[in-house]
XYZ file of C-alpha atoms in Angstrom:
722
model
C 114.538 19.175 38.615
C 112.269 18.611 35.839
C 115.062 18.940 33.187
C 117.355 16.456 34.726
C 114.754 13.739 34.664
C 114.716 11.269 31.630
C 111.069 12.555 31.193
C 112.113 16.057 31.396
C 111.804 16.893 27.866
C 108.619 15.186 27.393
C 106.626 16.271 30.525
C 108.300 19.736 30.926
C 109.043 20.646 27.518
C 110.222 24.093 26.260
C 109.096 23.607 22.828
C 106.293 21.311 21.321
C 105.272 20.618 17.703
C 101.785 19.953 17.363
C 101.447 17.129 14.249
C 97.888 17.318 12.797
C 97.064 20.865 14.057
C 93.621 22.084 12.481
C 91.567 25.288 12.199
C 88.391 23.028 12.142
C 86.258 24.035 15.508
C 85.835 21.468 18.045
C 88.189 18.933 16.437
C 91.224 17.560 18.540
C 93.615 19.356 16.233
C 92.166 22.702 16.706
C 91.591 21.766 20.674
C 95.382 21.163 21.312
C 96.484 24.493 19.967
C 93.715 26.386 22.082
C 94.700 24.348 25.189
C 98.455 25.556 25.003
C 97.128 29.104 24.498
C 94.952 28.866 27.331
C 97.463 27.645 29.622
C 99.883 30.539 28.674
C 102.731 28.033 27.771
C 105.743 30.287 27.535
C 107.751 28.201 24.940
C 107.660 27.833 21.351
C 104.773 25.930 19.706
C 104.893 24.824 16.226
C 101.747 23.520 14.226
C 102.564 21.059 11.616
C 99.853 20.538 8.825
C 100.304 20.827 5.175
C 96.982 21.891 4.795
C 97.572 25.185 6.428
C 99.957 28.308 6.424
C 98.720 29.509 9.650
C 96.690 28.058 12.603
C 95.414 30.449 15.307
C 98.040 33.125 14.866
C 100.747 30.421 14.673
C 103.064 29.666 11.747
C 102.292 26.041 10.354
C 104.752 23.865 8.850
C 104.310 21.058 6.366
C 106.090 18.528 8.158
C 108.547 17.771 11.545
C 111.502 18.083 9.376
C 110.788 21.715 8.433
C 110.591 23.077 12.067
C 113.145 25.829 12.895
C 114.337 23.565 16.064
C 114.052 20.108 17.368
C 111.152 20.240 19.651
C 111.202 18.869 23.138
C 107.706 17.105 22.372
C 105.630 15.975 19.435
C 101.840 15.648 19.909
C 100.966 13.184 17.073
C 97.226 14.137 16.386
C 96.899 11.868 13.162
C 95.306 9.227 11.973
C 96.336 5.663 12.560
C 97.444 5.198 9.310
C 100.109 7.801 9.370
C 101.229 7.217 13.107
C 104.196 4.972 12.294
C 105.899 7.460 9.829
C 105.316 10.172 12.298
C 106.835 8.297 14.947
C 109.821 7.637 12.842
C 110.264 11.265 11.832
C 110.293 11.986 15.636
C 112.979 9.731 16.172
C 114.977 10.798 13.344
C 114.797 14.339 14.370
C 115.693 13.491 17.891
C 112.490 14.659 19.626
C 112.394 14.270 23.422
C 108.979 12.656 23.582
C 105.609 12.285 22.038
C 102.061 11.887 22.685
C 99.737 9.555 20.907
C 95.884 10.358 21.353
C 94.928 7.892 19.020
C 94.332 4.258 19.392
C 97.158 3.142 17.158
C 94.969 0.055 15.714
C 94.688 -0.869 12.077
C 92.119 -3.063 10.420
C 95.138 -5.444 9.166
C 96.854 -5.923 12.433
C 97.439 -9.402 13.058
C 99.066 -11.269 16.057
C 102.660 -11.515 14.425
C 102.449 -7.744 13.436
C 100.540 -4.993 15.006
C 100.874 -0.846 14.791
C 101.369 -0.689 18.599
C 103.921 -3.275 18.670
C 105.698 -1.845 15.966
C 105.720 1.588 17.430
C 106.539 0.307 20.875
C 109.567 -1.779 19.657
C 111.125 1.247 17.529
C 110.603 3.738 20.360
C 112.135 1.712 23.012
C 115.070 0.865 20.764
C 115.427 4.591 20.347
C 114.692 5.617 23.836
C 111.814 7.666 22.973
C 109.152 8.277 25.591
C 105.668 8.008 24.794
C 102.349 9.211 26.376
C 99.792 6.657 25.073
C 98.581 5.376 22.756
C 95.003 5.752 23.215
C 95.163 8.492 25.896
C 94.005 12.149 26.933
C 97.536 13.432 27.151
C 98.527 15.547 30.254
C 98.686 18.701 31.937
C 101.848 20.034 33.633
C 100.405 22.867 35.480
C 103.910 23.841 36.861
C 105.109 24.385 33.367
C 101.997 25.863 32.266
C 101.660 23.261 29.733
C 98.809 21.163 28.046
C 98.631 18.296 25.640
C 94.916 17.612 25.613
C 92.721 16.875 22.803
C 89.768 18.778 24.057
C 89.328 22.124 24.798
C 87.919 24.245 27.849
C 88.862 27.568 28.489
C 90.140 27.537 32.508
C 92.648 28.634 34.465
C 94.207 26.017 36.879
C 96.135 27.174 40.192
C 99.251 25.439 40.510
C 99.083 22.845 43.594
C 100.544 19.912 44.842
C 98.353 16.782 43.488
C 99.805 14.712 40.977
C 97.070 12.486 39.157
C 97.803 9.456 37.086
C 94.785 7.989 35.885
C 94.330 4.935 33.399
C 91.132 6.449 32.208
C 91.013 9.612 30.585
C 87.396 10.169 31.552
C 88.475 10.081 35.237
C 91.323 12.588 34.490
C 89.016 14.896 32.795
C 86.456 14.708 35.675
C 89.083 15.405 38.371
C 90.986 18.048 36.387
C 87.944 20.043 34.901
C 85.190 19.616 37.891
C 86.942 19.522 41.163
C 88.151 23.197 41.447
C 89.145 22.761 44.931
C 91.908 20.036 43.625
C 94.673 21.909 42.810
C 97.662 20.086 40.547
C 100.977 20.319 39.717
C 100.601 17.213 36.997
C 98.015 15.042 35.597
C 98.529 12.418 33.277
C 96.351 10.030 31.102
C 99.105 6.915 30.401
C 96.523 5.187 27.844
C 98.353 1.983 26.697
C 101.558 2.614 28.311
C 103.475 1.498 25.094
C 106.734 2.682 26.642
C 106.284 4.776 29.464
C 104.092 3.822 32.449
C 102.425 4.900 35.667
C 105.780 3.968 37.770
C 107.631 6.357 35.250
C 105.137 9.316 35.907
C 105.195 8.638 39.647
C 109.029 8.932 39.456
C 108.924 12.123 37.636
C 106.683 13.584 40.164
C 108.756 12.211 43.115
C 111.456 14.556 41.702
C 109.479 17.612 41.910
C 109.661 19.752 44.843
C 105.798 20.814 44.319
C 104.353 17.090 44.754
C 102.628 16.754 47.919
C 100.387 13.664 47.147
C 100.022 11.161 44.130
C 96.566 10.110 43.402
C 96.258 6.832 41.217
C 93.484 5.420 39.218
C 94.908 1.984 37.992
C 93.147 -0.638 36.223
C 96.354 -2.775 35.841
C 99.995 -2.632 36.752
C 102.096 -3.388 33.652
C 105.533 -3.403 35.044
C 105.060 -4.710 38.710
C 109.055 -4.428 39.598
C 109.060 -0.724 38.570
C 105.588 0.023 40.313
C 107.129 -1.305 43.489
C 110.223 0.806 43.147
C 108.078 3.992 42.596
C 106.151 2.915 45.992
C 109.265 2.458 47.649
C 110.723 5.825 46.523
C 107.229 7.611 47.553
C 107.494 6.084 50.965
C 111.263 7.127 51.673
C 110.285 10.592 50.449
C 107.160 10.890 52.517
C 105.076 11.492 49.617
C 101.615 9.549 50.324
C 100.105 7.821 47.509
C 96.158 7.491 47.134
C 95.113 4.448 44.894
C 91.520 3.773 43.461
C 92.164 0.380 41.843
C 89.375 -0.755 39.232
C 88.363 -4.156 38.586
C 88.586 -5.436 42.059
C 86.582 -8.619 41.675
C 88.679 -11.667 42.812
C 89.548 -13.969 40.077
C 89.222 -17.504 41.169
C 92.394 -19.641 40.784
C 90.386 -22.637 39.558
C 93.488 -24.852 38.872
C 94.871 -23.986 42.217
C 95.687 -27.388 44.238
C 95.560 -25.875 47.702
C 92.779 -23.906 49.575
C 95.476 -21.078 49.882
C 95.711 -20.842 46.020
C 92.151 -21.008 45.508
C 91.156 -18.081 47.432
C 93.685 -15.561 46.356
C 92.354 -12.971 44.540
C 93.548 -9.880 42.349
C 92.288 -7.337 44.978
C 93.903 -9.035 47.839
C 97.334 -8.911 46.432
C 96.920 -5.148 45.641
C 95.709 -4.451 49.053
C 98.404 -6.471 50.600
C 101.045 -4.376 48.371
C 99.524 -1.181 49.230
C 99.473 -1.852 52.915
C 103.315 -2.664 52.699
C 104.152 0.749 51.303
C 101.641 2.915 52.985
C 99.376 3.330 49.843
C 95.823 4.782 50.805
C 93.121 2.622 49.095
C 89.650 4.314 48.322
C 86.743 2.809 46.456
C 85.180 5.874 44.450
C 86.154 9.111 42.630
C 84.507 10.946 45.480
C 87.017 9.280 47.971
C 90.062 9.649 45.818
C 89.171 13.257 45.223
C 88.739 13.775 49.271
C 91.677 11.894 50.476
C 93.932 13.827 47.702
C 92.423 16.924 48.532
C 93.349 16.526 52.438
C 96.718 14.825 51.983
C 97.918 17.847 49.917
C 97.769 20.094 52.778
C 101.073 20.561 54.150
C 99.989 19.915 57.743
C 100.381 16.523 59.125
C 98.246 15.153 62.275
C 100.178 14.686 65.462
C 98.658 11.439 67.790
C 95.339 11.279 68.564
C 91.918 11.169 66.765
C 89.273 13.379 65.219
C 87.718 16.231 66.960
C 84.386 17.530 65.189
C 81.797 20.357 65.833
C 78.213 20.323 64.358
C 75.485 22.466 64.221
C 73.046 19.464 64.014
C 72.301 16.965 66.598
C 70.978 14.288 63.810
C 73.906 14.876 61.703
C 76.152 14.525 64.561
C 74.689 10.963 65.078
C 75.041 10.202 61.377
C 78.588 10.869 61.612
C 79.238 8.695 64.718
C 77.452 5.862 62.892
C 79.475 6.278 59.637
C 82.926 7.020 61.563
C 82.549 3.549 63.206
C 81.926 1.937 59.713
C 84.647 3.663 58.252
C 86.879 3.152 60.926
C 87.864 6.719 62.219
C 88.829 7.168 65.954
C 87.653 9.875 67.782
C 89.829 12.289 70.240
C 89.239 11.400 73.732
C 89.110 14.821 75.196
C 90.423 15.827 78.579
C 88.800 17.104 81.759
C 90.137 20.723 81.012
C 88.878 20.683 77.509
C 85.365 19.469 78.640
C 85.339 22.412 81.214
C 86.275 24.793 78.642
C 83.669 23.554 76.261
C 80.718 23.403 79.101
C 81.238 26.986 80.082
C 80.225 28.265 76.740
C 77.513 25.729 75.765
C 73.645 26.471 76.114
C 71.814 24.713 78.784
C 70.929 21.007 77.804
C 74.075 20.529 75.455
C 76.835 17.980 76.407
C 80.372 18.859 76.672
C 81.617 15.895 74.512
C 83.204 14.949 71.356
C 81.986 14.823 68.641
C 80.254 18.390 69.762
C 76.587 19.632 68.968
C 77.073 23.337 69.851
C 73.919 24.780 68.538
C 71.464 25.598 71.055
C 69.448 28.594 71.173
C 71.810 30.361 68.611
C 72.572 33.229 70.871
C 75.839 34.453 70.476
C 76.806 31.511 68.117
C 80.086 32.905 66.690
C 81.753 33.209 70.266
C 80.315 29.588 71.460
C 81.484 27.911 68.030
C 84.902 29.656 67.951
C 85.583 29.169 71.614
C 84.414 25.401 71.688
C 86.235 24.606 68.207
C 89.490 26.195 69.605
C 89.333 24.202 72.783
C 88.616 21.051 70.757
C 91.566 21.558 68.424
C 93.919 22.508 71.362
C 93.152 19.236 73.148
C 96.085 16.978 73.615
C 94.540 13.932 72.038
C 92.893 15.749 68.988
C 94.842 15.000 65.543
C 92.732 16.979 63.338
C 89.656 19.249 63.859
C 86.681 19.304 61.585
C 83.768 21.610 61.354
C 80.866 19.669 60.028
C 78.424 21.960 58.291
C 76.270 21.666 54.941
C 77.895 24.906 53.366
C 75.896 27.215 51.497
C 77.585 30.164 49.684
C 76.354 33.546 50.800
C 74.569 32.245 53.791
C 75.495 34.433 56.495
C 75.540 31.789 58.978
C 77.943 29.516 57.005
C 80.075 32.515 56.160
C 80.559 33.217 59.807
C 81.509 29.390 60.294
C 84.123 29.525 57.644
C 85.614 32.870 59.319
C 85.694 31.005 62.672
C 87.584 28.244 61.064
C 90.230 30.515 59.570
C 90.832 32.154 62.979
C 91.131 28.990 64.580
C 93.166 27.600 61.953
C 95.595 30.565 62.223
C 96.350 29.606 66.082
C 97.118 25.869 65.643
C 99.712 23.864 63.538
C 97.227 20.868 63.351
C 95.393 20.063 60.133
C 91.910 21.492 59.877
C 89.013 20.763 57.506
C 85.363 21.438 56.705
C 82.846 18.584 56.122
C 79.678 18.742 54.229
C 77.303 15.648 54.663
C 76.017 15.665 51.166
C 78.440 15.738 47.929
C 75.803 17.882 46.220
C 75.456 20.778 48.722
C 76.011 24.101 47.019
C 79.129 24.988 48.390
C 81.391 25.276 45.714
C 82.356 29.095 45.519
C 82.624 29.102 49.464
C 84.319 25.916 49.534
C 87.001 27.104 47.041
C 87.489 30.281 49.262
C 87.908 28.300 52.462
C 90.216 25.547 50.737
C 92.317 28.246 49.311
C 93.073 29.419 52.806
C 94.482 25.918 53.637
C 91.289 24.605 55.060
C 90.308 21.512 52.847
C 86.495 21.255 52.244
C 85.463 17.482 52.092
C 82.218 16.908 50.088
C 80.099 14.219 51.562
C 80.225 12.320 54.776
C 81.871 9.020 53.917
C 84.276 10.472 51.379
C 85.287 12.993 53.918
C 85.597 10.208 56.801
C 87.550 8.000 54.452
C 89.966 10.922 53.667
C 90.477 11.559 57.503
C 90.860 7.762 58.067
C 93.613 7.906 55.567
C 95.268 10.805 56.863
C 95.530 9.273 60.169
C 96.678 5.832 58.520
C 99.577 7.533 56.732
C 100.624 9.192 59.711
C 100.935 5.868 61.324
C 102.773 4.357 58.478
C 105.311 7.270 58.813
C 105.648 6.460 62.343
C 105.942 2.513 62.069
C 109.235 0.977 62.478
C 111.081 -0.499 59.633
C 110.249 -4.116 58.870
C 112.581 -6.562 60.324
C 114.508 -8.902 57.658
C 113.690 -12.579 57.299
C 115.688 -14.830 59.622
C 117.365 -17.604 57.798
C 117.908 -21.102 59.052
C 121.307 -22.702 59.322
C 122.916 -23.324 55.810
C 122.504 -27.171 56.259
C 118.342 -26.796 56.666
C 118.277 -24.650 53.583
C 120.685 -27.141 51.539
C 118.658 -29.965 52.716
C 115.053 -28.365 51.775
C 116.655 -26.920 48.510
C 117.359 -30.454 47.377
C 114.319 -32.006 48.067
C 112.119 -29.091 46.720
C 113.686 -29.218 43.405
C 112.810 -33.093 43.050
C 109.578 -33.124 40.833
C 107.413 -35.159 43.410
C 104.659 -33.872 45.606
C 105.857 -33.457 49.314
C 104.076 -36.057 51.565
C 102.204 -35.099 54.575
C 105.028 -36.199 56.793
C 107.672 -34.405 54.678
C 105.536 -31.111 54.762
C 105.398 -31.202 58.613
C 108.895 -31.890 59.015
C 109.725 -28.672 56.350
C 107.297 -26.565 58.744
C 109.312 -27.923 62.056
C 112.591 -27.019 60.275
C 111.669 -23.638 60.149
C 110.174 -23.056 63.683
C 106.379 -23.976 63.007
C 104.959 -26.153 65.668
C 103.564 -29.392 64.251
C 101.594 -32.606 65.648
C 103.692 -35.463 66.386
C 103.106 -38.400 64.027
C 104.344 -41.477 62.271
C 104.181 -42.976 58.881
C 103.697 -46.860 59.106
C 103.141 -49.527 56.451
C 101.433 -52.173 58.408
C 98.818 -52.788 61.058
C 101.319 -53.795 63.854
C 103.391 -50.732 63.259
C 100.249 -48.560 63.347
C 99.349 -50.117 66.810
C 103.122 -49.486 67.999
C 102.634 -45.826 66.824
C 99.339 -45.314 68.369
C 100.468 -46.657 71.804
C 103.546 -44.326 71.650
C 101.838 -41.266 70.804
C 98.819 -42.006 72.931
C 95.090 -42.606 72.300
C 92.770 -41.561 70.933
C 94.431 -41.239 67.471
C 93.922 -40.531 63.880
C 94.698 -42.537 60.789
C 95.013 -40.895 57.471
C 96.044 -42.124 54.137
C 99.610 -41.268 53.238
C 99.234 -42.337 49.503
C 101.019 -40.029 47.228
C 99.165 -37.417 45.244
C 96.000 -37.597 47.471
C 95.993 -34.053 48.637
C 92.696 -33.517 50.186
C 92.120 -36.846 52.122
C 88.732 -36.403 53.249
C 87.439 -36.160 49.930
C 88.271 -39.956 49.145
C 87.444 -41.169 52.639
C 91.148 -41.345 53.526
C 90.713 -40.162 57.330
C 89.711 -42.231 60.408
C 89.180 -40.249 63.555
C 88.954 -40.759 67.163
C 90.409 -44.273 67.419
C 90.532 -45.053 71.227
C 91.750 -48.737 71.120
C 94.051 -51.216 69.110
C 90.960 -52.825 67.587
C 89.757 -49.505 66.062
C 93.463 -48.886 64.756
C 93.428 -52.437 62.924
C 90.180 -51.937 61.651
C 90.646 -48.368 60.189
C 94.486 -49.464 58.816
C 92.628 -52.355 56.984
C 90.000 -50.010 55.383
C 92.525 -47.488 54.335
C 95.157 -50.120 53.251
C 92.503 -51.930 51.010
C 91.025 -48.874 49.316
C 94.250 -46.425 48.876
C 97.392 -48.140 49.963
C 99.238 -49.274 53.080
C 101.036 -45.777 53.685
C 99.275 -44.508 56.601
C 100.155 -41.562 58.781
C 99.500 -41.916 62.747
C 98.815 -38.784 64.846
C 97.302 -38.065 68.129
C 93.677 -36.487 67.992
C 94.245 -32.720 68.876
C 92.743 -31.294 71.818
C 89.959 -28.631 71.140
C 91.026 -25.285 69.782
C 90.412 -22.662 67.381
C 91.070 -23.601 63.991
C 92.937 -21.383 61.841
C 94.964 -21.753 58.384
C 98.326 -20.543 57.103
C 99.223 -20.585 53.687
C 101.671 -19.116 50.849
C 100.290 -17.515 47.651
C 102.353 -16.264 44.833
C 101.000 -13.420 43.189
C 102.225 -13.454 39.406
C 102.907 -9.736 39.619
C 103.994 -9.001 43.130
C 105.521 -12.317 44.721
C 105.178 -14.316 47.661
C 102.651 -13.752 50.336
C 101.689 -15.321 53.450
C 98.142 -16.277 54.432
C 96.241 -16.306 57.900
C 92.386 -17.496 57.777
C 89.850 -19.024 59.398
C 90.599 -22.839 58.889
C 89.142 -25.965 58.631
C 86.020 -26.414 56.384
C 85.404 -22.614 56.768
C 88.343 -21.531 54.928
C 86.563 -21.009 51.771
C 83.008 -20.935 53.021
C 83.748 -17.818 55.143
C 86.520 -16.123 53.328
C 87.947 -14.449 56.418
C 91.447 -13.952 55.396
C 94.380 -11.637 55.550
C 97.721 -11.722 53.379
C 101.078 -10.249 53.782
C 103.789 -9.634 51.424
C 106.799 -11.429 52.274
C 108.889 -10.657 54.463
C 106.697 -9.771 57.622
C 107.602 -9.209 60.842
C 105.969 -9.681 64.403
C 104.180 -6.277 63.961
C 102.580 -7.085 60.751
C 101.698 -10.594 61.636
C 99.795 -9.227 64.645
C 97.874 -6.797 62.637
C 96.958 -9.352 60.086
C 95.425 -11.486 63.088
C 93.700 -8.337 64.449
C 91.968 -7.914 61.119
C 90.230 -11.383 61.084
C 86.660 -11.757 61.906
C 87.880 -15.046 64.132
C 90.061 -12.692 66.087
C 87.371 -12.181 68.628
C 87.076 -15.887 69.065
C 90.780 -15.804 69.612
C 90.754 -13.324 72.151
C 88.348 -15.454 74.204
C 84.557 -14.646 72.931
C 81.965 -16.352 75.218
C 83.626 -17.190 78.064
C 86.468 -19.188 76.455
C 90.030 -18.966 77.371
C 92.055 -16.590 75.326
C 94.294 -18.067 72.296
C 97.958 -17.685 72.613
C 98.357 -14.965 70.128
C 102.190 -14.807 70.578
C 102.287 -18.432 69.196
C 100.183 -17.417 66.038
C 102.617 -14.374 65.383
C 105.534 -16.691 65.616
C 104.122 -19.218 63.502
C 103.459 -16.646 60.848
C 106.780 -15.123 60.865
C 108.407 -18.437 60.419
C 106.465 -19.113 57.564
C 107.398 -16.015 56.107
C 111.059 -17.130 56.830
C 110.400 -20.118 55.103
C 109.207 -18.615 52.081
C 112.111 -15.995 51.988
C 114.482 -18.967 52.112
C 113.215 -21.724 49.898
C 109.909 -19.808 48.356
C 110.990 -19.716 45.191
C 110.621 -23.489 44.990
C 107.122 -23.747 46.435
C 104.199 -23.277 44.150
C 101.699 -23.708 46.917
C 101.659 -24.110 50.739
C 98.726 -25.023 52.866
C 98.488 -25.320 56.642
C 95.027 -26.224 57.775
C 94.283 -26.707 60.358
C 96.552 -24.808 62.546
C 95.170 -25.613 65.955
C 95.179 -22.537 68.510
C 94.346 -22.624 72.251
C 95.579 -20.985 75.493
C 98.696 -23.269 75.411
C 99.963 -22.373 71.948
C 99.728 -23.782 68.317
C 100.327 -26.615 66.331
C 100.092 -27.682 62.670
C 97.980 -30.866 62.075
C 98.230 -31.082 58.160
C 100.591 -29.776 55.745
C 100.406 -29.572 51.965
C 103.304 -28.640 49.922
C 103.345 -28.379 46.241
C 106.779 -27.806 44.835
C 107.129 -25.804 41.674
C 108.864 -28.834 40.106
C 105.972 -30.851 40.590
C 103.705 -28.451 39.037
C 106.031 -28.138 35.971
C 106.535 -31.890 35.716
C 102.783 -32.581 35.997
C 103.059 -36.290 36.593
C 102.885 -36.955 40.222
C 99.742 -34.998 41.095
C 96.319 -36.979 41.059
C 94.227 -33.965 40.096
C 90.994 -36.176 39.926
C 91.220 -36.246 43.982
C 91.109 -32.395 44.017
C 87.961 -30.416 44.359
C 89.014 -26.719 44.932
C 86.504 -25.015 46.983
C 85.179 -28.285 48.764
C 87.028 -27.697 52.157
C 88.327 -30.794 54.158
C 87.116 -32.291 57.186
C 90.371 -32.455 59.753
C 91.010 -34.599 62.367
C 90.149 -32.397 65.290
C 86.736 -32.041 64.293
C 85.550 -35.178 65.234
C 83.301 -35.624 61.996
C 83.287 -38.830 59.887
């Protein structure tokens, strides 16, 4: 498949030119020659440097044009001042791709013209793919090929892990130092002048050897292509593990709504990852452990983790950390419990996780019997032997043999797990891993890998996302016309928009005189709330624009007079809301990945607590329910401390309706905030709606920004506070 791919000549070359090759020891020019010789590359290697006639036994040529053939790949190991001419020569010759390890920066670069920009533009016009600039090159272990500026004699076993790392040091660390990981492809994309992460993922997904893709990413430069690669990986059942660097939220200081203000870069990535089954990790250890476990061809059935230990204390530690990480344990059945109990020493409990070390008498038989029983249980998805391996120690060697025998008698995945990353286990761990039993280093990285294995299973089993439901064409046309006007929506218009898309809203009336306010209050029912409806005031409490719990006509007239005198005669009248749990719903437009809906703890807590979940549009009932379940306030919704459980189905419906709204007219909405959405046992209702059309933001005139204090929170009518 490599030869047919658009990157085939570059990433799986049959011939290569090494421009800037050298005889100087420890130089990049010499290292790239030695790397190819170490890799046992079977194709033609052409060093290019006018200073030499021969390098490491290979005939050296003066320039690219002197080669006896057109190479598939040219590695340009030359100074920045010579890069542009060499790229031009490669294009003229018809080379299939180039690698640029250098920075491609010049002292005279300016905003109008840079070396990187000129190389990028010329290569794109010519259709020349480039690895780099400012990169460490790549390894294609399947093709026995290495383009690398450093040399370390080592033989790599082909495997199923594709590694794409936007850090050359990360690539080097995992490629050179984790000898249990077996790669088919490892790439350092560098500046991605032409070819990026998504292109390399696409190439890997066309390789039969690819079992898992591991990513270290700092930024996604072509979001649409990245999403397409994730879709392709999901469709082909190839798990993607991602370590995203730079996860600190970037405050949206110019956002007009609370939703916009709390959306961070990390939240957008996590939402994207969840949609496409990408498995997030937080460290290189977790990345390596997850890639190792997912590179195993075995996939887990239903159920949880079953573990066997030779230490009670380490079993307790595993239990604590598994709860933190979120790994479920298998609930073993009575038959399994009896089978284990008949072999255990007196005083040991036949439970999962299992401490099977008692007196040590006949331990090989005890451990093998118990591990087999655990793995065979119907609720076990993966069996793990937890032990701090030491190579050559007879006890640990026997544990490894036990794992091998049980592994041969089951189709379920199995692993060994050490509690300490620094445990002296490499030689024994390599042997065990090569038998198909991954050895995971460190309790937390190992548990994260197991959680990700089970999460990917659940993702593969989950149904497809239901498409968005559109309203009738008349509703769409009406709101399309309104949202294209460059004026902010009033609160009443915002509530009407929500209602038209199926989100329950509080009844209300907008009035312009005290008699109309009194009549509206009588019709809606006392007590009521009065809020200013003056244009451009987004957070009304900040300007004293809310009157709460007005119980009679006199209170309504007094409050109306105050609001009208300070802020204008337009006032919204609504009934005071019954007590309930406050949530907030919102819409966030990520500049890279598009529209997302948000659910969060509402009221004044929305930014203080930071309890929120995002979902990439469209979402369906299943995703909405999962978002709600992840909130800290979910315990309150479920009826904490004797409270009646809230109507979860109503919240789910409101979230899906909001997603449908965004799918229909979301391109016209810059920000949308529903805060609060009050929820009780009878349902939910939106009490306030802030809608910022894109046209209003672009126009800039109708929004009174001096009234906006992002992060201040807003006191809402049902809270009963002045």
